[in-house]
PDB file of C-alpha atoms in Angstrom:
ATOM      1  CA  UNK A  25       2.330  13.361 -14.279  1.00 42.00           C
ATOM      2  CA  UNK A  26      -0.381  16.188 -12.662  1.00 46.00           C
ATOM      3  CA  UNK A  27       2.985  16.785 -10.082  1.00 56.00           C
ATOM      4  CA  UNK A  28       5.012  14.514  -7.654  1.00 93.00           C
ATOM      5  CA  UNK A  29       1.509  14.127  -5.149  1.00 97.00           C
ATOM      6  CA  UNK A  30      -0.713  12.333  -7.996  1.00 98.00           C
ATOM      7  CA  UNK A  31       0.879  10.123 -10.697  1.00 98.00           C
ATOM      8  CA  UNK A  32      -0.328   9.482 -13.767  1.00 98.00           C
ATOM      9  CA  UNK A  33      -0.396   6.934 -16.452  1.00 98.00           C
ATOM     10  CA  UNK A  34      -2.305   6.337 -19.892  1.00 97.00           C
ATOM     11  CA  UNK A  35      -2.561   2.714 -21.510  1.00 96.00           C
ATOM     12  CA  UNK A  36      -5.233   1.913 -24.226  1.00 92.00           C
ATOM     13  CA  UNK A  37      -7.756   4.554 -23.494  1.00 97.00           C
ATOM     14  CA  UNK A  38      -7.203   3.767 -19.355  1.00 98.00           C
ATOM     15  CA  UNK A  39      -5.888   6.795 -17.199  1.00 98.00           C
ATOM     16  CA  UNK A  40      -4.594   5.587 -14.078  1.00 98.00           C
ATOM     17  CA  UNK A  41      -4.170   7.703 -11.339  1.00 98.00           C
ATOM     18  CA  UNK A  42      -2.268   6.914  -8.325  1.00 98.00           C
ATOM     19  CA  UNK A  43      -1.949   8.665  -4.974  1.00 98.00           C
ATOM     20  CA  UNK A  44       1.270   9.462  -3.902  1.00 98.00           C
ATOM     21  CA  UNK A  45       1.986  10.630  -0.467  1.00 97.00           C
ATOM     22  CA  UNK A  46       2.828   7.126   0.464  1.00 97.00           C
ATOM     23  CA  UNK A  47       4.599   8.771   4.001  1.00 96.00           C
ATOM     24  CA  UNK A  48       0.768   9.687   5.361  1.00 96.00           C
ATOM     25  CA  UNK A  49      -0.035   6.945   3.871  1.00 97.00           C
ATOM     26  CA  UNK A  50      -1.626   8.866   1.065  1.00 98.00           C
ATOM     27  CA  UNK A  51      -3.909  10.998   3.006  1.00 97.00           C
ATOM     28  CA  UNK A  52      -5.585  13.877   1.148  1.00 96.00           C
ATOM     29  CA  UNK A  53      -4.158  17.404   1.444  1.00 94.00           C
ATOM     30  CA  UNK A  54      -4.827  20.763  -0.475  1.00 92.00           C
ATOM     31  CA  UNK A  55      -2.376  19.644  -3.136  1.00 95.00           C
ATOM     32  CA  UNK A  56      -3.294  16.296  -3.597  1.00 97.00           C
ATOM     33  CA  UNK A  57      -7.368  17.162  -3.329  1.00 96.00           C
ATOM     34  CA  UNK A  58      -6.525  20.038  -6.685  1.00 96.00           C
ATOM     35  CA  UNK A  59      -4.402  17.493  -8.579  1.00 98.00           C
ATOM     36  CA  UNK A  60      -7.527  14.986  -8.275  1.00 98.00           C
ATOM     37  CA  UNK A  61      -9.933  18.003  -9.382  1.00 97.00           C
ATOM     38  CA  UNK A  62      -7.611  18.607 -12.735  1.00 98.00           C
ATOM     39  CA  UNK A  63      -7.349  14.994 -13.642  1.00 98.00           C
ATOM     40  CA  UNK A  64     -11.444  14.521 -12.862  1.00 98.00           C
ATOM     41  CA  UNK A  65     -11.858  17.514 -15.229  1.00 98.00           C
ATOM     42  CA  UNK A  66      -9.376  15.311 -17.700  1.00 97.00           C
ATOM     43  CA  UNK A  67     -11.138  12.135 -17.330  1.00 98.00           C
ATOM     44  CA  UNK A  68     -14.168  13.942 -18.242  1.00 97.00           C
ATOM     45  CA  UNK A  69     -13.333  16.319 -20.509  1.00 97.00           C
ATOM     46  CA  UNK A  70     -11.132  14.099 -22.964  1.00 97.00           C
ATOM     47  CA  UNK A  71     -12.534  11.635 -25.244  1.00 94.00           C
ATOM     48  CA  UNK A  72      -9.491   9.636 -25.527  1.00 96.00           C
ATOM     49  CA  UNK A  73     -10.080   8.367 -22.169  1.00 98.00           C
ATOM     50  CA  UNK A  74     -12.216   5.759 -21.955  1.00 98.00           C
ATOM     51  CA  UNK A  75     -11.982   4.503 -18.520  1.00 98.00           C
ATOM     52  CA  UNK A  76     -10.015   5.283 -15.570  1.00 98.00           C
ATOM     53  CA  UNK A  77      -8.635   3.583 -12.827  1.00 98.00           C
ATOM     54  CA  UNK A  78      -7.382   5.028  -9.007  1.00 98.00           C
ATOM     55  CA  UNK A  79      -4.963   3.727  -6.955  1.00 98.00           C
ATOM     56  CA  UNK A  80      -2.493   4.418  -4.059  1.00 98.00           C
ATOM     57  CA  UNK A  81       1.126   3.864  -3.373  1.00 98.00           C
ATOM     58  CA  UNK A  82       3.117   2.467  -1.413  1.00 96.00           C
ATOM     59  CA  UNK A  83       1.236   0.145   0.167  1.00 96.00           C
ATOM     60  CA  UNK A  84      -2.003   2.005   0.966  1.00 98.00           C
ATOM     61  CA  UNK A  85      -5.134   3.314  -0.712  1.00 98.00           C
ATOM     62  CA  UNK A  86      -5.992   6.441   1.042  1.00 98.00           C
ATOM     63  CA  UNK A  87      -5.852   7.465   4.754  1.00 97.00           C
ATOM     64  CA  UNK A  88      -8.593   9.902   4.362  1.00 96.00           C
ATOM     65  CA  UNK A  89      -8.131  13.504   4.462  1.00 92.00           C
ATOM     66  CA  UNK A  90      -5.032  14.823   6.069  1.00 92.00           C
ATOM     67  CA  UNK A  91      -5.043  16.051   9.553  1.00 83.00           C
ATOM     68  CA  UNK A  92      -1.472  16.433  10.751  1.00 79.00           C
ATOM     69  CA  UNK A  93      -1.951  20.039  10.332  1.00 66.00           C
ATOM     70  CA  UNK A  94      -4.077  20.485  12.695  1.00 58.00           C
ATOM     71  CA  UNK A  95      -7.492  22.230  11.906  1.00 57.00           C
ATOM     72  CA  UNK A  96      -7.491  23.944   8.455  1.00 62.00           C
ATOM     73  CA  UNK A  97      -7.678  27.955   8.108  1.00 68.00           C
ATOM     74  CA  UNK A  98     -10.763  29.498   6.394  1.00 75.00           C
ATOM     75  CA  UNK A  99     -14.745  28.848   7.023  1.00 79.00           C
ATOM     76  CA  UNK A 100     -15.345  24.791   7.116  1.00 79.00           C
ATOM     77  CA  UNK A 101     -18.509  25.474   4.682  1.00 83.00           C
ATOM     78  CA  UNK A 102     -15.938  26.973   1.966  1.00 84.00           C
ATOM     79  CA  UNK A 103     -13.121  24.079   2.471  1.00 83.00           C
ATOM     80  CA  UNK A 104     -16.067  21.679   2.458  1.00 89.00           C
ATOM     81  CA  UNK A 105     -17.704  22.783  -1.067  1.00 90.00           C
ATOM     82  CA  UNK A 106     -14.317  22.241  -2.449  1.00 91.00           C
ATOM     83  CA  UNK A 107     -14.033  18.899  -1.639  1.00 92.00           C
ATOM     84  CA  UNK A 108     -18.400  18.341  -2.393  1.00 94.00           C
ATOM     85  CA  UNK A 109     -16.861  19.587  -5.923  1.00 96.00           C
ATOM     86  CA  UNK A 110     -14.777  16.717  -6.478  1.00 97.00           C
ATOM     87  CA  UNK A 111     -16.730  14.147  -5.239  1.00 96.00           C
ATOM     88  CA  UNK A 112     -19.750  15.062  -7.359  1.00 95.00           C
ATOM     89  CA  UNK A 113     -17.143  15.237 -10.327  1.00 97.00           C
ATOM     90  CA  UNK A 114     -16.008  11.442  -9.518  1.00 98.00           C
ATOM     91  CA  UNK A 115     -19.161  10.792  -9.366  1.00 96.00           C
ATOM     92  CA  UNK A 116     -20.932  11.708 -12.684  1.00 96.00           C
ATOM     93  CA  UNK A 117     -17.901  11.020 -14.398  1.00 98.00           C
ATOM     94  CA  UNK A 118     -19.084   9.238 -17.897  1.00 97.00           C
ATOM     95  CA  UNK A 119     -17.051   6.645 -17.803  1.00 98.00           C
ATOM     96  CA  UNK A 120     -16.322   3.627 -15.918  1.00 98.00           C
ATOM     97  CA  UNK A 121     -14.512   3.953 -12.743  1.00 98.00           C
ATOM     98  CA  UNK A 122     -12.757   1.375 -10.625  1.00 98.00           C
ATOM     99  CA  UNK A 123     -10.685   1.679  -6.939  1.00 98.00           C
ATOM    100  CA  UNK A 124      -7.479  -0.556  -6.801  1.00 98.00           C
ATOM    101  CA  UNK A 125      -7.495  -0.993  -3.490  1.00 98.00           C
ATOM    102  CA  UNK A 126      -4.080  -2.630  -1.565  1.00 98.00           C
ATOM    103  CA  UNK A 127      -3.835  -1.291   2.117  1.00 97.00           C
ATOM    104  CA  UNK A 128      -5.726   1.029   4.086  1.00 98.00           C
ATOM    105  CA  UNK A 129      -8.993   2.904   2.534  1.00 98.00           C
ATOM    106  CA  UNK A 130     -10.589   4.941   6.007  1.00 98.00           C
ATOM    107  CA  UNK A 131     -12.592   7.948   6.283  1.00 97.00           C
ATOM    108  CA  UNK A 132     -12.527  10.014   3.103  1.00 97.00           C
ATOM    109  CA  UNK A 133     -10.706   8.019   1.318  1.00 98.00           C
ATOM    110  CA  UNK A 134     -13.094   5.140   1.352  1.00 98.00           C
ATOM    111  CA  UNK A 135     -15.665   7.271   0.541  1.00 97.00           C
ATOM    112  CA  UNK A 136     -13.428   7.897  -2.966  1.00 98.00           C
ATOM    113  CA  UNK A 137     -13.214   4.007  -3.507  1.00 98.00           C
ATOM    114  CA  UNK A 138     -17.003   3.606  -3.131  1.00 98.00           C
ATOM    115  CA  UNK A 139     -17.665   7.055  -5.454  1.00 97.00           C
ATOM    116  CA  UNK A 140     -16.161   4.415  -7.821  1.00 98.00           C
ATOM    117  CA  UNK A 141     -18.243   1.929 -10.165  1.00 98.00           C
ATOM    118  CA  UNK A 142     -16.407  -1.101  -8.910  1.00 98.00           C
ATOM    119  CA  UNK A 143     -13.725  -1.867  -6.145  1.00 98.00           C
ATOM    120  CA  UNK A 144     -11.119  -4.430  -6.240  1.00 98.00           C
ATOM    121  CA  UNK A 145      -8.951  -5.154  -3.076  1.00 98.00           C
ATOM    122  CA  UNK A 146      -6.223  -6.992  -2.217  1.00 98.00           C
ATOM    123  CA  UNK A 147      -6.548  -9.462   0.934  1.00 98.00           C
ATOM    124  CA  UNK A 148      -5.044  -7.006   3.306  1.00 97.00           C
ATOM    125  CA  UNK A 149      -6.868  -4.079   2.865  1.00 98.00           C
ATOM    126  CA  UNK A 150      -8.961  -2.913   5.399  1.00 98.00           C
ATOM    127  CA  UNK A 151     -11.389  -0.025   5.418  1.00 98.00           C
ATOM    128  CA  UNK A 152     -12.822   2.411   8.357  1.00 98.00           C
ATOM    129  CA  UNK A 153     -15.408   5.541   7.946  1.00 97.00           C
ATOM    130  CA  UNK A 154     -13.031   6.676  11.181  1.00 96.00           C
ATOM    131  CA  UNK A 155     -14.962   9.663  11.240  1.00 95.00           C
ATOM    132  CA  UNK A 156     -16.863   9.528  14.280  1.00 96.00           C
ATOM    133  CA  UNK A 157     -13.748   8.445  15.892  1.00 94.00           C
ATOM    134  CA  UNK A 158     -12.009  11.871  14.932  1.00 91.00           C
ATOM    135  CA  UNK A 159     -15.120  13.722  16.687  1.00 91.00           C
ATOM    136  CA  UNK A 160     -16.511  14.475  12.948  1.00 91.00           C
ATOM    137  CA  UNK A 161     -19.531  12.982  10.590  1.00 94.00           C
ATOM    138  CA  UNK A 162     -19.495  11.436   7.322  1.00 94.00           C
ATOM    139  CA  UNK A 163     -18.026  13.601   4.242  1.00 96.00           C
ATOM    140  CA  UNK A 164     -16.920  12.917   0.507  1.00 95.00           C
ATOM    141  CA  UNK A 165     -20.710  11.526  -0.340  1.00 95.00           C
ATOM    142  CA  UNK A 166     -20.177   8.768   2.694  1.00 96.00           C
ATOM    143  CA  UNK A 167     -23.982   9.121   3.837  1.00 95.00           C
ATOM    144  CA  UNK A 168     -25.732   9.020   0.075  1.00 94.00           C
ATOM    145  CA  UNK A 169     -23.553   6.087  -0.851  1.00 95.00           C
ATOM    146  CA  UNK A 170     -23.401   4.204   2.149  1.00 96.00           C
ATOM    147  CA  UNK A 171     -27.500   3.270   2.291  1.00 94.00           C
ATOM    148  CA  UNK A 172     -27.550   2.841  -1.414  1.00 95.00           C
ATOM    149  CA  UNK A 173     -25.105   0.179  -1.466  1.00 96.00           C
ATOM    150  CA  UNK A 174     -25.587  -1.601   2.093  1.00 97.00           C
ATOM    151  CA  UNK A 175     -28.966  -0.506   3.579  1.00 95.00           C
ATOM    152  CA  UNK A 176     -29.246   2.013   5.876  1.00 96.00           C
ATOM    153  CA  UNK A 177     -28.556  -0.426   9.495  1.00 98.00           C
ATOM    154  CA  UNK A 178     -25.561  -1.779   7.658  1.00 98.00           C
ATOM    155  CA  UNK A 179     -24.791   1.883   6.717  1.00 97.00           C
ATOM    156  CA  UNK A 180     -25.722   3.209  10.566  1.00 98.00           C
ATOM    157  CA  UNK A 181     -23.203   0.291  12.184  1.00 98.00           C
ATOM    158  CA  UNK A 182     -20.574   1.412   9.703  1.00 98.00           C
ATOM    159  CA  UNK A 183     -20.804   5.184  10.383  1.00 97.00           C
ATOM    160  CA  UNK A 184     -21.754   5.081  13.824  1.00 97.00           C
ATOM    161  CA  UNK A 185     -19.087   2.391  15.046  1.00 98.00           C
ATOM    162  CA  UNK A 186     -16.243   3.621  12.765  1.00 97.00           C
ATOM    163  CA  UNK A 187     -15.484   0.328  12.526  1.00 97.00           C
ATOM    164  CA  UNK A 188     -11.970  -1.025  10.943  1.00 98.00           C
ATOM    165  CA  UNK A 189     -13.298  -3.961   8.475  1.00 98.00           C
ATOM    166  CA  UNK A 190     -11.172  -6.409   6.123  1.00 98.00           C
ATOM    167  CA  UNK A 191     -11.392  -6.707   2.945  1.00 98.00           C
ATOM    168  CA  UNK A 192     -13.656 -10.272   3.140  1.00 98.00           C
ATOM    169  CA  UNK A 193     -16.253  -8.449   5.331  1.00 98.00           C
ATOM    170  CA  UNK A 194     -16.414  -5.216   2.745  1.00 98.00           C
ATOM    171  CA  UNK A 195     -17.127  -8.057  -0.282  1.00 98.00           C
ATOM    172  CA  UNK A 196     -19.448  -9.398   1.958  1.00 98.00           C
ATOM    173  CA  UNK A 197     -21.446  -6.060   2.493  1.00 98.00           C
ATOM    174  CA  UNK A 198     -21.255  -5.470  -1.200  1.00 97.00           C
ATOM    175  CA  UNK A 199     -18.469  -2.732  -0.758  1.00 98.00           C
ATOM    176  CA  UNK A 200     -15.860  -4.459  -2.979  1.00 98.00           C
ATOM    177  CA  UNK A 201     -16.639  -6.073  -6.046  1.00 98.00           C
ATOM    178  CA  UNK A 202     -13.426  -8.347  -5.973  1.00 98.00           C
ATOM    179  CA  UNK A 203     -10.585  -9.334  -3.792  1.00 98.00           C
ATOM    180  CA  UNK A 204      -7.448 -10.260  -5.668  1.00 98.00           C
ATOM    181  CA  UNK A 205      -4.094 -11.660  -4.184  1.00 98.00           C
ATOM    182  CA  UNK A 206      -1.905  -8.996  -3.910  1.00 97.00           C
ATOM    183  CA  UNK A 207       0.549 -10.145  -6.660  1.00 98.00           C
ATOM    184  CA  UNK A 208      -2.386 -10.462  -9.171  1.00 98.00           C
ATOM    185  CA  UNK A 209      -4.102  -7.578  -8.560  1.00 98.00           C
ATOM    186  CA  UNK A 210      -1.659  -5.333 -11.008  1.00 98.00           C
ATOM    187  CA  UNK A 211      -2.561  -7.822 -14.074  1.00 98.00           C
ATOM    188  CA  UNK A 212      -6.148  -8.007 -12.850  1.00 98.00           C
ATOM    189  CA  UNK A 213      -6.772  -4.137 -13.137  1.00 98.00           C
ATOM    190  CA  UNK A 214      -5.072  -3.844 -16.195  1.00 98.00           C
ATOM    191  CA  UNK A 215      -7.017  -6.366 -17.816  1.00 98.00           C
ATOM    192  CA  UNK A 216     -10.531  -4.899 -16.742  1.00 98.00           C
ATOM    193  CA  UNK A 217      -9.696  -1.920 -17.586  1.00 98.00           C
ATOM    194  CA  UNK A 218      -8.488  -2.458 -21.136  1.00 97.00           C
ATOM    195  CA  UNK A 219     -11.720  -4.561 -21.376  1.00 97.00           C
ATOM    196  CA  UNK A 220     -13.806  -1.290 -20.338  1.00 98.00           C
ATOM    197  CA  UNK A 221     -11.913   1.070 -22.077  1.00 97.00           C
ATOM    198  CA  UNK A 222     -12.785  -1.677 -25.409  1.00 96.00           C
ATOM    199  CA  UNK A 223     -16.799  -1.601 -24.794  1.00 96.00           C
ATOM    200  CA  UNK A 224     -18.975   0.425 -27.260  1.00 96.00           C
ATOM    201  CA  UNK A 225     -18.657   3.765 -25.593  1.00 96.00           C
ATOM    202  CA  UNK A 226     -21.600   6.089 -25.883  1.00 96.00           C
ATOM    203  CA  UNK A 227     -24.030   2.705 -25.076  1.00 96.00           C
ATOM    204  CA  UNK A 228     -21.649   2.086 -21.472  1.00 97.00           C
ATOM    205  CA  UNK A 229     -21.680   5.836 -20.759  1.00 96.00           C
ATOM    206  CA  UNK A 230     -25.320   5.468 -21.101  1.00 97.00           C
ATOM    207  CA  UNK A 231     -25.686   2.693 -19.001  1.00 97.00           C
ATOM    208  CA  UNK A 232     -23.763   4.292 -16.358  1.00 96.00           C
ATOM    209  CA  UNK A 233     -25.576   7.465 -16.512  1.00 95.00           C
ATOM    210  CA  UNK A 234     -29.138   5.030 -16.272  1.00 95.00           C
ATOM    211  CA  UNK A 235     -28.015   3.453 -13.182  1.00 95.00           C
ATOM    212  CA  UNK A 236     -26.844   6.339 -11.246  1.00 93.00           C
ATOM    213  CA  UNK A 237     -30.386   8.021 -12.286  1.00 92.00           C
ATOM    214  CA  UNK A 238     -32.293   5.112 -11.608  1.00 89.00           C
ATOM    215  CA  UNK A 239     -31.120   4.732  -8.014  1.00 84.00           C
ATOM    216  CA  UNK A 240     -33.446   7.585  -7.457  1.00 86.00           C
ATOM    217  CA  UNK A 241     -36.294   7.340 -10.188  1.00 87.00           C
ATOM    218  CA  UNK A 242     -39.762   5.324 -10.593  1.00 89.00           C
ATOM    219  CA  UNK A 243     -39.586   2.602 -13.036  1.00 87.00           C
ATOM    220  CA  UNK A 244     -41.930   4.616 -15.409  1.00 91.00           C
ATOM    221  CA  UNK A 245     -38.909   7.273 -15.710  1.00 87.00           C
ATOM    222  CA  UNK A 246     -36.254   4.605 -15.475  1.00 88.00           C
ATOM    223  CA  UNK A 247     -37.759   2.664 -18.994  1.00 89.00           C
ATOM    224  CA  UNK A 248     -38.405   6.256 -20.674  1.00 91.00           C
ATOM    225  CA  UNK A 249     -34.845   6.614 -19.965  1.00 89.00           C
ATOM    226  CA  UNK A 250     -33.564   3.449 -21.624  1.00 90.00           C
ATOM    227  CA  UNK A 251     -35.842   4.208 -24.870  1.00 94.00           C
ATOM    228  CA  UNK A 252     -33.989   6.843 -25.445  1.00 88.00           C
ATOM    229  CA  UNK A 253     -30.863   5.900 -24.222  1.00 91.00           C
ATOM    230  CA  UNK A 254     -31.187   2.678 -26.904  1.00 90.00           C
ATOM    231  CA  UNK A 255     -32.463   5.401 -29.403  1.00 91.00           C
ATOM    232  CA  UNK A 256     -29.103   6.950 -29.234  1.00 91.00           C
ATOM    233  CA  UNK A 257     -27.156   4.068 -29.758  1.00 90.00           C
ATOM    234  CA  UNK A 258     -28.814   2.873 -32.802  1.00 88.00           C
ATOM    235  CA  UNK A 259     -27.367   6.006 -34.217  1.00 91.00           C
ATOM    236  CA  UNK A 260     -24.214   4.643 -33.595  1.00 92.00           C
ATOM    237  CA  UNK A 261     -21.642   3.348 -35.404  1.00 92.00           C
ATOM    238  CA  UNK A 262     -21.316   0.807 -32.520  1.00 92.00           C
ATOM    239  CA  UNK A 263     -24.628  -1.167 -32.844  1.00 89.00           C
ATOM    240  CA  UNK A 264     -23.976  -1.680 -36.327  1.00 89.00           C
ATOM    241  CA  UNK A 265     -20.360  -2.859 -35.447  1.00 91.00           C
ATOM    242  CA  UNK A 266     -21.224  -5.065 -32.746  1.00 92.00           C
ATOM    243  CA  UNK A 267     -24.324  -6.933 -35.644  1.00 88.00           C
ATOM    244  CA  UNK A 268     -21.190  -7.308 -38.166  1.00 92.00           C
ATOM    245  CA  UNK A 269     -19.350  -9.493 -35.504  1.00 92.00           C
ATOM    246  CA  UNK A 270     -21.816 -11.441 -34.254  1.00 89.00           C
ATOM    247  CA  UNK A 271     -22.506 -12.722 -37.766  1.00 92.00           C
ATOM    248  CA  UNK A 272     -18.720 -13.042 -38.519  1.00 92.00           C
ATOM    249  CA  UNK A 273     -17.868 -14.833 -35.042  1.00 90.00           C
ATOM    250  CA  UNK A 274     -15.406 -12.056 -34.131  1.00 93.00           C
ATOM    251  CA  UNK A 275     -14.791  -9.525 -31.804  1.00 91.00           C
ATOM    252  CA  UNK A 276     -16.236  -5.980 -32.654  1.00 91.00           C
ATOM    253  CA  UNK A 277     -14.252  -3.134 -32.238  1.00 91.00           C
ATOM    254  CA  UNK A 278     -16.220  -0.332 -31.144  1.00 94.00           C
ATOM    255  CA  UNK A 279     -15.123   3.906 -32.032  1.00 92.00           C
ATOM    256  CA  UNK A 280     -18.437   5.250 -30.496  1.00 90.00           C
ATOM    257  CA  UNK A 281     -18.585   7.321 -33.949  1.00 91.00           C
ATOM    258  CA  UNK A 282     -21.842   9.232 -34.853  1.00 88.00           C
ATOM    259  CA  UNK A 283     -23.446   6.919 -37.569  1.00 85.00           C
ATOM    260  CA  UNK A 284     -26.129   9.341 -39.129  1.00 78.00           C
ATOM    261  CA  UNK A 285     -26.404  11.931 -41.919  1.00 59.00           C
TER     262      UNK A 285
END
């Protein structure tokens, strides 16, 4: 455990970390915004960890970023870099990411479920960028994600409207990748994650890294990028691994382990 405002948990090579100011409702405050920079920097930094998982408590994702204090002391530019830090860490991350998602996910704290490769909610969950509806504009990556994943009207109506959407409309945009019932959705996370922490690790850190990239590339760049991408994994214990199996009908079991020399 970072300290009492973000838990922590490790299970087969998954780091789960959960929000935990369930009395705002999990809303982000200086505390809770350094614990997530230190476990980002863990995630990253630490091979052992092979995929991670966020969640909230208590019965909510994330309020966004806390504002019961009133407005902040120091220059907004400086407070704002801070928090550009961490969602630029979250966001080239190597590894595979996913939101669990059970109550509300608004403002900022949407924008951290969608910095995430996949999104599973429960039923109930709803999800706001409130932000124009606080007098401020989209933060936390909100207007470079937003477009990419919806289109930029969808995006527009979204930011614009600060609407409050359930979790049926947000699969239907493409801004949730499943909805779960509520009393599945523990066993549901735990089981794609222990399937993502069990993939061959350099080649889905690769394709990760290809996707992001190729959001913004030409397809020219894009296919130079998987040659050598696929270059690297041949060098891999992994490819060879994954051959084995297929010929003896089993499951490979993949170490990511530097094959040459």
């Amino acid at each position: 455990m970072t300290d009492d405002v973000l838990l922590t948990s490790r299970d087969s090579g998954v780091l789960t970390l959960t929000l935990n100011r369930p009395h705002r409702k999990n809303a982000l405050n200086g505390e809770l915004w350094d614990a997530l920079r230190e476990q980002f920097t863990v995630a990253r930094d630490d091979d052992e960890v092979r995929a991670l998982v966020i969640a909230g408590a208590g019965g909510a994702f994330c309020a966004g970023a806390d504002l019961s204090g009133g407005v902040a002391t120091g220059h907004p530019l400086d407070r704002m870099r801070k928090v550009n830090e961490i969602a630029l860490l979250l966001h080239e991350l190597p590894i595979p990411v996913v939101a669990k998602v059970d109550g509300v996910a608004v403002g900022a704290g949407w924008n951290l479920a969608l910095g995430c490769d996949m999104v599973v909610a429960t039923p109930g969950s709803r999800f706001s960028q409130i932000f124009a509806k606080r007098g401020l504009s989209l933060d936390f990556g909100g207007s470079w994600l937003l477009p990419k994943l919806v289109g930029l009207q969808q995006a527009k109506r979204l930011a614009l409207l600060a609407e409050m959407i359930d979790a049926t409309e947000a699969h239907r945009l493409g801004l949730v990748t499943w909805v779960v019932e509520a009393e599945e959705i523990d066993g549901f996370v735990a089981d794609l994650g222990k399937r993502l922490a069990a993939a061959a690790p350099v080649a889905i850190r690769q394709s990760k890294a290809l996707l992001n990239e190729g959001a913004d590339s030409t397809l020219p760049a894009a296919l130079a990028g998987e040659a050598r991408a696929q270059s690297v994994n041949f060098a891999t214990a992994d490819t060879r691994a994954a051959f084995a199996a297929f010929n003896e009908k089993r499951e490979p079991e993949f170490t990511g382990e530097w094959a040459l020399g």
